[in-house]
mmCIF file of C-alpha atoms in Angstrom:
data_model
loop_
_atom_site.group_PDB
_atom_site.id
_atom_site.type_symbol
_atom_site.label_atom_id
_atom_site.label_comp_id
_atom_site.label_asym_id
_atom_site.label_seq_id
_atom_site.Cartn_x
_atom_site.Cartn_y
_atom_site.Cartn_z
ATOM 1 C CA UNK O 1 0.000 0.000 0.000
ATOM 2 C CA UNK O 2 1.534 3.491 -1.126
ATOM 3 C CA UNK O 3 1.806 6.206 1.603
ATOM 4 C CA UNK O 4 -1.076 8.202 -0.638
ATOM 5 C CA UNK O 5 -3.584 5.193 0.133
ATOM 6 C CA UNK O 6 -2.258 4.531 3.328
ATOM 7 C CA UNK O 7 -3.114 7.957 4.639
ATOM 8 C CA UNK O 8 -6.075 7.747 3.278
ATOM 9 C CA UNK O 9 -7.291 4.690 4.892
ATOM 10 C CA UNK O 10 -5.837 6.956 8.376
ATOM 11 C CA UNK O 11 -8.529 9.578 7.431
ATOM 12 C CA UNK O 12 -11.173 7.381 6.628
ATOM 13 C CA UNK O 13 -10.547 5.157 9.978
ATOM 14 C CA UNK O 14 -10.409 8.581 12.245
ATOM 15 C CA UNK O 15 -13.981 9.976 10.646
ATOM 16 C CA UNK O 16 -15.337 6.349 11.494
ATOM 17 C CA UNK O 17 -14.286 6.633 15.294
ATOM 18 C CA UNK O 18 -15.552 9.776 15.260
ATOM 19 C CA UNK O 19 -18.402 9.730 13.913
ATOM 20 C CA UNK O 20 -19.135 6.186 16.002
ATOM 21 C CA UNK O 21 -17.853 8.250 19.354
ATOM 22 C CA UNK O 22 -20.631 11.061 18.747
ATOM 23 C CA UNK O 23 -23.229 8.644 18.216
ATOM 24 C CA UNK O 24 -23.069 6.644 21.655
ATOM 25 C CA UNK O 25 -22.227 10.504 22.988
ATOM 26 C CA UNK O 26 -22.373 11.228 25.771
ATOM 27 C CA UNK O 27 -21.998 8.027 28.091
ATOM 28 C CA UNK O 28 -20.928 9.640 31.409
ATOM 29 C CA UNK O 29 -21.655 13.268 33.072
ATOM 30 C CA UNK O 30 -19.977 16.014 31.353
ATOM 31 C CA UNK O 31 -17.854 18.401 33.413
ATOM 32 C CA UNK O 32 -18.439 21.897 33.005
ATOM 33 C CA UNK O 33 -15.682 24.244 34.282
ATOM 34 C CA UNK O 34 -16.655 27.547 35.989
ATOM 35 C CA UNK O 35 -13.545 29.836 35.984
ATOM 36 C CA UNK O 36 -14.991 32.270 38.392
ATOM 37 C CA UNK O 37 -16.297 31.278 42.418
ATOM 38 C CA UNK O 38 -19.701 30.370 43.127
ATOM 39 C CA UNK O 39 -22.225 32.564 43.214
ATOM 40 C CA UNK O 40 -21.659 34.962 40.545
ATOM 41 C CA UNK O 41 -22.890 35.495 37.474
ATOM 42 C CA UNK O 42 -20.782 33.149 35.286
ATOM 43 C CA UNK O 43 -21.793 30.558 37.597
ATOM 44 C CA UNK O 44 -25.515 31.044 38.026
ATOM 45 C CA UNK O 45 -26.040 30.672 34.364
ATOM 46 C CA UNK O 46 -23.878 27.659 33.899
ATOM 47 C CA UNK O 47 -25.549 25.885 36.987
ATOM 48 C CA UNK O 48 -29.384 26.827 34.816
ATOM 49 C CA UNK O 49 -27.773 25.345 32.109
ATOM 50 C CA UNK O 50 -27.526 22.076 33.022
ATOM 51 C CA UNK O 51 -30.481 22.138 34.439
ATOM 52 C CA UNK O 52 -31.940 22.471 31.300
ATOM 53 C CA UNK O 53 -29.359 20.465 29.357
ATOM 54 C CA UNK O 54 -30.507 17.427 32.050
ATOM 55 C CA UNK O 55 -34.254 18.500 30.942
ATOM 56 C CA UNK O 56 -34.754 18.576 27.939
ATOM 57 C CA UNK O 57 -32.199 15.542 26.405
ATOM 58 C CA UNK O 58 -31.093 14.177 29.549
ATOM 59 C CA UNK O 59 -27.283 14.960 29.441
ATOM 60 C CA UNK O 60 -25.989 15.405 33.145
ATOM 61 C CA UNK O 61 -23.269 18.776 32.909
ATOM 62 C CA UNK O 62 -21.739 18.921 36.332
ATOM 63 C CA UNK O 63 -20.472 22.299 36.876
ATOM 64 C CA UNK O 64 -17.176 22.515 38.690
ATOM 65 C CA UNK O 65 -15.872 25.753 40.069
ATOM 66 C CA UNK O 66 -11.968 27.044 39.253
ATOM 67 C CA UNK O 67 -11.766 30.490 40.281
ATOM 68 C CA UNK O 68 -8.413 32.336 40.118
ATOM 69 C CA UNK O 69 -5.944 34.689 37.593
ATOM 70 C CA UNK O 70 -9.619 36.490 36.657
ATOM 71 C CA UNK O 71 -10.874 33.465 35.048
ATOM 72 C CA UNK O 72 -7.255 32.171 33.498
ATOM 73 C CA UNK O 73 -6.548 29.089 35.710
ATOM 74 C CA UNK O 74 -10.425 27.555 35.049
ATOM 75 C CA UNK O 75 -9.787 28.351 31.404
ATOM 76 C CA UNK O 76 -6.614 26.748 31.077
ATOM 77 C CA UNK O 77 -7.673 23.894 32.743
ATOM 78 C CA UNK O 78 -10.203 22.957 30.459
ATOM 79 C CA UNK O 79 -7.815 24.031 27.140
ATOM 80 C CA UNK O 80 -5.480 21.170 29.070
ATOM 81 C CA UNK O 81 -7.938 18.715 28.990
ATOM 82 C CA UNK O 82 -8.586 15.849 27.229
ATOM 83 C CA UNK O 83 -10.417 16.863 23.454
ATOM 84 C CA UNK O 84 -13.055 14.103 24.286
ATOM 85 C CA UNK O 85 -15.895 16.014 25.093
ATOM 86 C CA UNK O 86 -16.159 15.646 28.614
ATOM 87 C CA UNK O 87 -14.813 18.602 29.556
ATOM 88 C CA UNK O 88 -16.156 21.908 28.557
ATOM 89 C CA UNK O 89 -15.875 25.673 29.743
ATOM 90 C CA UNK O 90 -18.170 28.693 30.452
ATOM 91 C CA UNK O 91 -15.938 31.474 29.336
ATOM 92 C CA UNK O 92 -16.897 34.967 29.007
ATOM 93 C CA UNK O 93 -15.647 38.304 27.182
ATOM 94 C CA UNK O 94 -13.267 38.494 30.496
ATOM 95 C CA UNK O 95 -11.111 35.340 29.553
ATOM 96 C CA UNK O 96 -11.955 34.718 26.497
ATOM 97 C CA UNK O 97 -11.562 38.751 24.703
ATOM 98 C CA UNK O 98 -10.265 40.890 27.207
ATOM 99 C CA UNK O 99 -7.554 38.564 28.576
ATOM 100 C CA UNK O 100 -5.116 38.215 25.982
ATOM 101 C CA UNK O 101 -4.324 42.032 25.615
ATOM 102 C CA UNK O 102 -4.221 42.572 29.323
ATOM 103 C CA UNK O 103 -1.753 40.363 30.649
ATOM 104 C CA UNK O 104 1.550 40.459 29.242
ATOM 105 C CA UNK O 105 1.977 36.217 29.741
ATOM 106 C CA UNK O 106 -1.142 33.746 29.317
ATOM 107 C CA UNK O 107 -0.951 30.070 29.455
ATOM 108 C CA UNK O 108 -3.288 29.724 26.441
ATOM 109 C CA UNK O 109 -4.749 31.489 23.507
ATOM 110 C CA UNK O 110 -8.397 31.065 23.121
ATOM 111 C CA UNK O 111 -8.598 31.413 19.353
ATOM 112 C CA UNK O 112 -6.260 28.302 18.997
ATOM 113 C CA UNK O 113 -6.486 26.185 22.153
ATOM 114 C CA UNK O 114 -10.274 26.490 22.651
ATOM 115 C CA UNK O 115 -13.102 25.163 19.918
ATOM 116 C CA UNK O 116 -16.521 27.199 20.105
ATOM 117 C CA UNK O 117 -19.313 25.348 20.819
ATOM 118 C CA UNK O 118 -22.257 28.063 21.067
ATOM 119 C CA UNK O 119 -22.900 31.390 22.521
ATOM 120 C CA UNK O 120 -25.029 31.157 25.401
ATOM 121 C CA UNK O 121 -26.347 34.443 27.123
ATOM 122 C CA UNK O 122 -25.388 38.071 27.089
ATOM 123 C CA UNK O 123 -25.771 40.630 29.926
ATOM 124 C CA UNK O 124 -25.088 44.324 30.778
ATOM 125 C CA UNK O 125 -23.422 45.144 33.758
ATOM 126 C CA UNK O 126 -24.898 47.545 36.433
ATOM 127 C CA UNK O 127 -23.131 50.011 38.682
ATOM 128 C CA UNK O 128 -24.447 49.686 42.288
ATOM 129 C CA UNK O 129 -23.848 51.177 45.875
ATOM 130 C CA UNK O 130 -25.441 50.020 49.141
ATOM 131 C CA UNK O 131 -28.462 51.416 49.875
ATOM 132 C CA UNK O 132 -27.254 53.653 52.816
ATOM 133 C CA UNK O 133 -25.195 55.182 50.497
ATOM 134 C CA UNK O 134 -25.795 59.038 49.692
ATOM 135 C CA UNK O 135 -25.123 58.685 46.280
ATOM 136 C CA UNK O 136 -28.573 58.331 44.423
ATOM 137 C CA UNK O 137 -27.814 58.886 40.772
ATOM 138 C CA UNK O 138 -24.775 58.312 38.794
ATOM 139 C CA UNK O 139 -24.360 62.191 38.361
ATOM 140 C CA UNK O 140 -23.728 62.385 42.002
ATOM 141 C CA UNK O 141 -20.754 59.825 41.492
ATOM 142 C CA UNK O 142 -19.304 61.523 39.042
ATOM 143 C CA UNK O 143 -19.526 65.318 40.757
ATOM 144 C CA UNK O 144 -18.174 63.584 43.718
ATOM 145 C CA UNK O 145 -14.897 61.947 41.691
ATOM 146 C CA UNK O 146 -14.776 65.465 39.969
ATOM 147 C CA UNK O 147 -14.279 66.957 43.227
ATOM 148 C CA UNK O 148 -11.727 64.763 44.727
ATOM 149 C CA UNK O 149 -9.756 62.268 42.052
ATOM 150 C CA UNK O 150 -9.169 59.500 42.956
ATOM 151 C CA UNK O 151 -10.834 58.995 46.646
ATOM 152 C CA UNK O 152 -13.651 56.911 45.051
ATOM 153 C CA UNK O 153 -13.176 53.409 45.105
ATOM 154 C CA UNK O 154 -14.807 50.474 43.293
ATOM 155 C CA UNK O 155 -15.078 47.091 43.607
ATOM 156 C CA UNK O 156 -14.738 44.603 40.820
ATOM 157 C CA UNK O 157 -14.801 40.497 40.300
ATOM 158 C CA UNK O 158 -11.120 40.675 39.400
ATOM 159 C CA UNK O 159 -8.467 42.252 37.127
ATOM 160 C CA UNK O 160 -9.247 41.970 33.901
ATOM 161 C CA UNK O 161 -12.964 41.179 33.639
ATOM 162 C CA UNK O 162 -15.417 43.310 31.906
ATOM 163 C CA UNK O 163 -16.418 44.983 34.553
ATOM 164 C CA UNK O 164 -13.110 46.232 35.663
ATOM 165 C CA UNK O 165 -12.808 47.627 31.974
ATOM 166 C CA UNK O 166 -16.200 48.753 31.549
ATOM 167 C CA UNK O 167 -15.850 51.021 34.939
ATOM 168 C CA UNK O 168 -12.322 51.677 33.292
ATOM 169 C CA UNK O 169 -14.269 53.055 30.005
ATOM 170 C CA UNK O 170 -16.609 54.722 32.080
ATOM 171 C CA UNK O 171 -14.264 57.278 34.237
ATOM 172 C CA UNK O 172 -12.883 57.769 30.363
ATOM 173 C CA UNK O 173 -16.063 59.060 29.120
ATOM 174 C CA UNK O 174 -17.148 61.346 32.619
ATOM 175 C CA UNK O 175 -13.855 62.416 33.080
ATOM 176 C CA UNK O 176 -13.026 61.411 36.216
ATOM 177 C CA UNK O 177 -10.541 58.848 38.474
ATOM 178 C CA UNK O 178 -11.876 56.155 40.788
ATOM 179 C CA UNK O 179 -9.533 53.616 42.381
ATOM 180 C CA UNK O 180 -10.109 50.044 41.394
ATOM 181 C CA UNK O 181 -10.262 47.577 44.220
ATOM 182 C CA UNK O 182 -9.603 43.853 42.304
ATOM 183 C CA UNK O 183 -11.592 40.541 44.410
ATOM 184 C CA UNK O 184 -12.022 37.211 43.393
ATOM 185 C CA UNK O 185 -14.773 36.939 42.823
ATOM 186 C CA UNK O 186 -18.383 38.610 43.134
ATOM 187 C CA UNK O 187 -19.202 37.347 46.967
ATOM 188 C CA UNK O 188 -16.637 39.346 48.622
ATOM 189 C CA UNK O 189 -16.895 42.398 46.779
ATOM 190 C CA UNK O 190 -20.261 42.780 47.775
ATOM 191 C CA UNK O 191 -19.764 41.688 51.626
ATOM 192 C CA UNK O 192 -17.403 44.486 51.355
ATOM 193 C CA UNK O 193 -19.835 47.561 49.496
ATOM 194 C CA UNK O 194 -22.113 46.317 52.137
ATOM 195 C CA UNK O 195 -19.392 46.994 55.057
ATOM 196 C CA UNK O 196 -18.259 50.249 53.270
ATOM 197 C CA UNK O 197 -14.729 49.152 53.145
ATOM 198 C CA UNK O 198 -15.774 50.055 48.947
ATOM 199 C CA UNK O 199 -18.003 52.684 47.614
ATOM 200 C CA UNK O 200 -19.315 51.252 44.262
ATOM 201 C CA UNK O 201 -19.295 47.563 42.355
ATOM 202 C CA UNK O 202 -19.251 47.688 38.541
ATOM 203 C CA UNK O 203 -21.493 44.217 38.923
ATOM 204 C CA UNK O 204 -22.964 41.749 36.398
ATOM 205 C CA UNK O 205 -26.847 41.774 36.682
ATOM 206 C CA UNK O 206 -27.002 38.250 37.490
ATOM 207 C CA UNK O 207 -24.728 38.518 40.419
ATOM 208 C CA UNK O 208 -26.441 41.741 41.919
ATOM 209 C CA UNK O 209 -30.192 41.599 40.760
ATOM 210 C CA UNK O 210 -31.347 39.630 44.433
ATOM 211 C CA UNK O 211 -29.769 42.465 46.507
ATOM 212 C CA UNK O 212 -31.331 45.160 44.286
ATOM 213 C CA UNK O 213 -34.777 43.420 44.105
ATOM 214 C CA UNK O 214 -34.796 43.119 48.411
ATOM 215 C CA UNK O 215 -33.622 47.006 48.806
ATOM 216 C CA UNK O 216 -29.731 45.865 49.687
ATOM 217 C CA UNK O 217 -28.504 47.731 46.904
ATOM 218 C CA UNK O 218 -29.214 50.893 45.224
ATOM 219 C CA UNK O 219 -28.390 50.580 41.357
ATOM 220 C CA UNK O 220 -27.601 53.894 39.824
ATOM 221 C CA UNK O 221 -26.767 52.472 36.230
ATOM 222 C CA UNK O 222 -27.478 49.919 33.656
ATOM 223 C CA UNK O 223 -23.797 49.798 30.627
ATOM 224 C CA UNK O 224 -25.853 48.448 27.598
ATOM 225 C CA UNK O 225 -27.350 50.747 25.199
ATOM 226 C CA UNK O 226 -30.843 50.342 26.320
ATOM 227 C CA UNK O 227 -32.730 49.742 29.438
ATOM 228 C CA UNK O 228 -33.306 46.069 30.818
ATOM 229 C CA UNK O 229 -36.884 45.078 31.724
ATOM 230 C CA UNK O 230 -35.670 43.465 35.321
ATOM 231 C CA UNK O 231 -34.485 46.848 36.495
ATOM 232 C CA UNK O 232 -37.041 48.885 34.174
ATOM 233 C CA UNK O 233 -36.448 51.991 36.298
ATOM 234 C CA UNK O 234 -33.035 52.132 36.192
ATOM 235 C CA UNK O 235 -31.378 54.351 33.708
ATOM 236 C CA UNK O 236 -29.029 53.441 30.975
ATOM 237 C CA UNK O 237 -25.418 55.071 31.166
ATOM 238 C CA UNK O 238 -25.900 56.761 27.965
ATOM 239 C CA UNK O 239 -29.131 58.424 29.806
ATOM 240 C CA UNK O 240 -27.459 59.723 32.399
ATOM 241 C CA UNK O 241 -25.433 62.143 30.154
ATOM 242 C CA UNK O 242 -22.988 59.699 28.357
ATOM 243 C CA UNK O 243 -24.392 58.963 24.900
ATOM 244 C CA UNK O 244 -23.469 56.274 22.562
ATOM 245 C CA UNK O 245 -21.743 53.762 26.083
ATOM 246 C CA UNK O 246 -22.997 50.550 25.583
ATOM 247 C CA UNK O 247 -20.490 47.482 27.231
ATOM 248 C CA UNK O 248 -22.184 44.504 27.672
ATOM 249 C CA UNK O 249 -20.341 40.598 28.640
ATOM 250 C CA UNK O 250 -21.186 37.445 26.491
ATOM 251 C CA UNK O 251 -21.103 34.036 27.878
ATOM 252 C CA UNK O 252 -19.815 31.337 25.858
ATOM 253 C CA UNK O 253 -19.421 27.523 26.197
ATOM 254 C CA UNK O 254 -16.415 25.947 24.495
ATOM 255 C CA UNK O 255 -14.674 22.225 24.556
ATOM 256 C CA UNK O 256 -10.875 22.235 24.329
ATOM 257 C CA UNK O 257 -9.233 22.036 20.685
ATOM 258 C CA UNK O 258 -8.997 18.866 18.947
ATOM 259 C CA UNK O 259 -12.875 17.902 19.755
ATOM 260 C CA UNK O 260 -14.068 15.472 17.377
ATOM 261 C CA UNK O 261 -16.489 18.048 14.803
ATOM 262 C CA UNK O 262 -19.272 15.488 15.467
ATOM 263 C CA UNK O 263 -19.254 15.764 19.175
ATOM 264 C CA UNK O 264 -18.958 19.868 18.631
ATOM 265 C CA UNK O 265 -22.348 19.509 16.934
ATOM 266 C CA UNK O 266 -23.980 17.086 19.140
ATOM 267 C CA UNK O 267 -22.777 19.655 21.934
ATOM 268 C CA UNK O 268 -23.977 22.379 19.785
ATOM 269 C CA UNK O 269 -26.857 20.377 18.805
ATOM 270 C CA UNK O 270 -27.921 19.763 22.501
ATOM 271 C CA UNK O 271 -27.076 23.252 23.832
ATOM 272 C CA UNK O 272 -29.343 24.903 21.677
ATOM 273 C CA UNK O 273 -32.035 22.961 22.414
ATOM 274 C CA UNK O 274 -31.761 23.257 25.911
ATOM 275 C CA UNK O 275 -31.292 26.932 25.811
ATOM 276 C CA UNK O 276 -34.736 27.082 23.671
ATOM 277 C CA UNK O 277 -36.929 26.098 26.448
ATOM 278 C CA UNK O 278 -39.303 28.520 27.703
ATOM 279 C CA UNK O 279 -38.520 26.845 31.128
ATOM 280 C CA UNK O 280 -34.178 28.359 31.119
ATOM 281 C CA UNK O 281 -35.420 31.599 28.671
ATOM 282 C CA UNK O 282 -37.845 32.617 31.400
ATOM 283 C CA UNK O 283 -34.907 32.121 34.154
ATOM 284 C CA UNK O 284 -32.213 33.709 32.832
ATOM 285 C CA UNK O 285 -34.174 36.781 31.858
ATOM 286 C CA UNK O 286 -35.355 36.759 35.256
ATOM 287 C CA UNK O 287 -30.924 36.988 36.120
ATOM 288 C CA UNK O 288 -31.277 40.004 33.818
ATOM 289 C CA UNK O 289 -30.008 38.187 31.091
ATOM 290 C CA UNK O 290 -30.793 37.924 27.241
ATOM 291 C CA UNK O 291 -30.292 33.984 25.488
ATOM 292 C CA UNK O 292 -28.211 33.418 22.529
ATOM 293 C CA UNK O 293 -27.177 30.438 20.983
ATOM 294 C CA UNK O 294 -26.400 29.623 17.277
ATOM 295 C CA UNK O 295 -23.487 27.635 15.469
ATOM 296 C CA UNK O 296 -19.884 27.628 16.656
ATOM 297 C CA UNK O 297 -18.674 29.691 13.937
ATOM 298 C CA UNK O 298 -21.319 32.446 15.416
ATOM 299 C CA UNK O 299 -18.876 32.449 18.636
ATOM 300 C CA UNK O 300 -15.957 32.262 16.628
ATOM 301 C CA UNK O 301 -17.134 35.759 15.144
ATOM 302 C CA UNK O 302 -17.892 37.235 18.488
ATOM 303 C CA UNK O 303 -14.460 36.034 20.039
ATOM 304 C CA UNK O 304 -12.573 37.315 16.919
ATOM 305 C CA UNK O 305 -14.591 41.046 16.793
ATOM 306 C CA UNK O 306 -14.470 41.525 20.746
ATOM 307 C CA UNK O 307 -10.856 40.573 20.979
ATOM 308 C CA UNK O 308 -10.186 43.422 19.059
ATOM 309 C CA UNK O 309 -12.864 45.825 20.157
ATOM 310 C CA UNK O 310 -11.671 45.522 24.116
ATOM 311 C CA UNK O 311 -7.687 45.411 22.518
ATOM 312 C CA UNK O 312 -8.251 48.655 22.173
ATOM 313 C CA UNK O 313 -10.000 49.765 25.349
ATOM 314 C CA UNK O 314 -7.020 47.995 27.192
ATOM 315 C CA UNK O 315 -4.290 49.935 25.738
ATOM 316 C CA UNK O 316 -6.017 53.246 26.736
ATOM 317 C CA UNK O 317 -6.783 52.461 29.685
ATOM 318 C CA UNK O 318 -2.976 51.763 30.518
ATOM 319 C CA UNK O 319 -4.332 48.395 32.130
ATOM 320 C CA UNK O 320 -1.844 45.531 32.285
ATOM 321 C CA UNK O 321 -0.628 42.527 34.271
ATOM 322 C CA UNK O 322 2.096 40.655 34.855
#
């Protein structure tokens, strides 16, 4: 046999066993890696997907938390793993988009070590303060910085994430300096607005919308370009004097590279129909969220066109870690 044939008989065998993996897929729970603690909003909408995933074609997705490195070390973890389908991670903008440009080493590159499965949810973040806070309105925030640079603080999830940035692109359209105050992680920041050892927390809805709801928190500002119907009365940033801001996260699920293209599209296949359900739609609007889905190539699009959108909101803002 001539090493033309030969290699083609190699092809041929590896479609086979991949095509005969997908269709016995999946025979055991499926780990889902959460790169951020519990709690937040990463995590609330990966834990509601599986619920639905288990629904509606009876896949078990066992979410698994790996906080640390804002998001990096979960990340990495699953772009280490086996390319079996068994392993799979809910990135966001943070890790996926935001990441590369801001720190000057990372252990993997999400265009190359990563293989989109589907885009799950999007959300705007929301600027909040504790409710016996004096500031009322986002103006108030902003004559306050005005007045005295730099003696604002504000609480974020971690270096890196959208919310740092989007509070970073947000003192670059009012003019003014807060100091960022880096957690890991959504739970402690807001123990700590609620102690006042912070003044503000650049929050995802998701992670934020139970305190608002029960009076805990006063939210001042929605980032996307229009209102959302969970906090209906709140305004948009762009309302409050700042036209045109609109910085909202994506969530994304992804297997690492090297997946078998059949189990991709069973994933795909399976995560759509899960995120169709009236059942997860209603929930994660009720998080403040909007659902997404579509094809892998649809995240591939978003990952490519954000990576260079935020790029470029990084370098401005001088943002960078070691």
């Amino acid at each position: 046999m001539n090493v033309l044939m030969r290699a083609a008989v190699l092809a041929a065998g590896l479609l086979w066993g991949a095509a005969s993996a997908a269709q016995t897929y999946p025979d055991r729970p499926i780990r889902l890696i959460v790169p951020f603690p519990p709690g937040g909003g990463t995590d609330i909408i990966a834990r509601e997907l599986g619920v639905a995933l288990n629904k509606t074609s009876g896949w078990s997705l066992v979410a698994e938390n790996r906080p640390g490195a804002g998001g990096n070390l979960g990340v990495e973890t699953a772009a280490r793993s086996a390319p079996d389908g068994y392993t799979l991670v809910l990135g966001q903008t943070s890790n996926l988009a935001i990441n590369p440009t801001l720190y000057t080493k990372l252990s993997y590159d999400p265009s190359k070590d990563l293989a989109p499965v589907a885009l799950v949810a999007t959300a705007p973040l929301v600027l909040v303060v504790a409710a016996n806070s004096s500031y009322q309105t986002l103006a108030d925030v902003v004559r306050e910085a005005k007045a005295h640079p730099g003696a604002l603080n504000f609480a974020s999830p971690g270096n890196g994430t959208v919310a740092h940035l989007t509070a970073e692109l947000l003192q670059q359209s009012a003019g003014i300096q807060l100091q960022h105050i880096p957690y890991k992680g959504a739970n402690q920041a807001l123990n700590d607005l609620f102690g006042g050892q912070v003044q503000l927390f650049m929050s995802s809805i998701p992670t934020a919308l139970g305190q608002i709801r029960t009076g805990k928190l006063r939210a001042l500002a929605v980032t996307s370009g229009k209102r959302v119907a969970e906090l209906r009365d709140v305004p948009t940033v762009s309302e409050a004097g700042y036209s045109g801001f609109d910085a909202t996260t994506w969530f994304g699920l992804l297997a690492p590279a090297g997946t078998p293209e059949p189990v991709i599209q069973a994933l795909n296949a399976a995560a759509n129909k899960a995120m169709a359900s009236a059942e997860y739609q209603e929930k994660i609007r009720a998080e403040g969220g909007e659902v997404l889905g579509g094809t892998p190539q649809a995240l591939a699009q978003r990952l490519s066109h954000d990576r260079e959108l935020w790029a470029a909101i990084v370098k401005k803002s001088g943002a960078k870690i070691d």
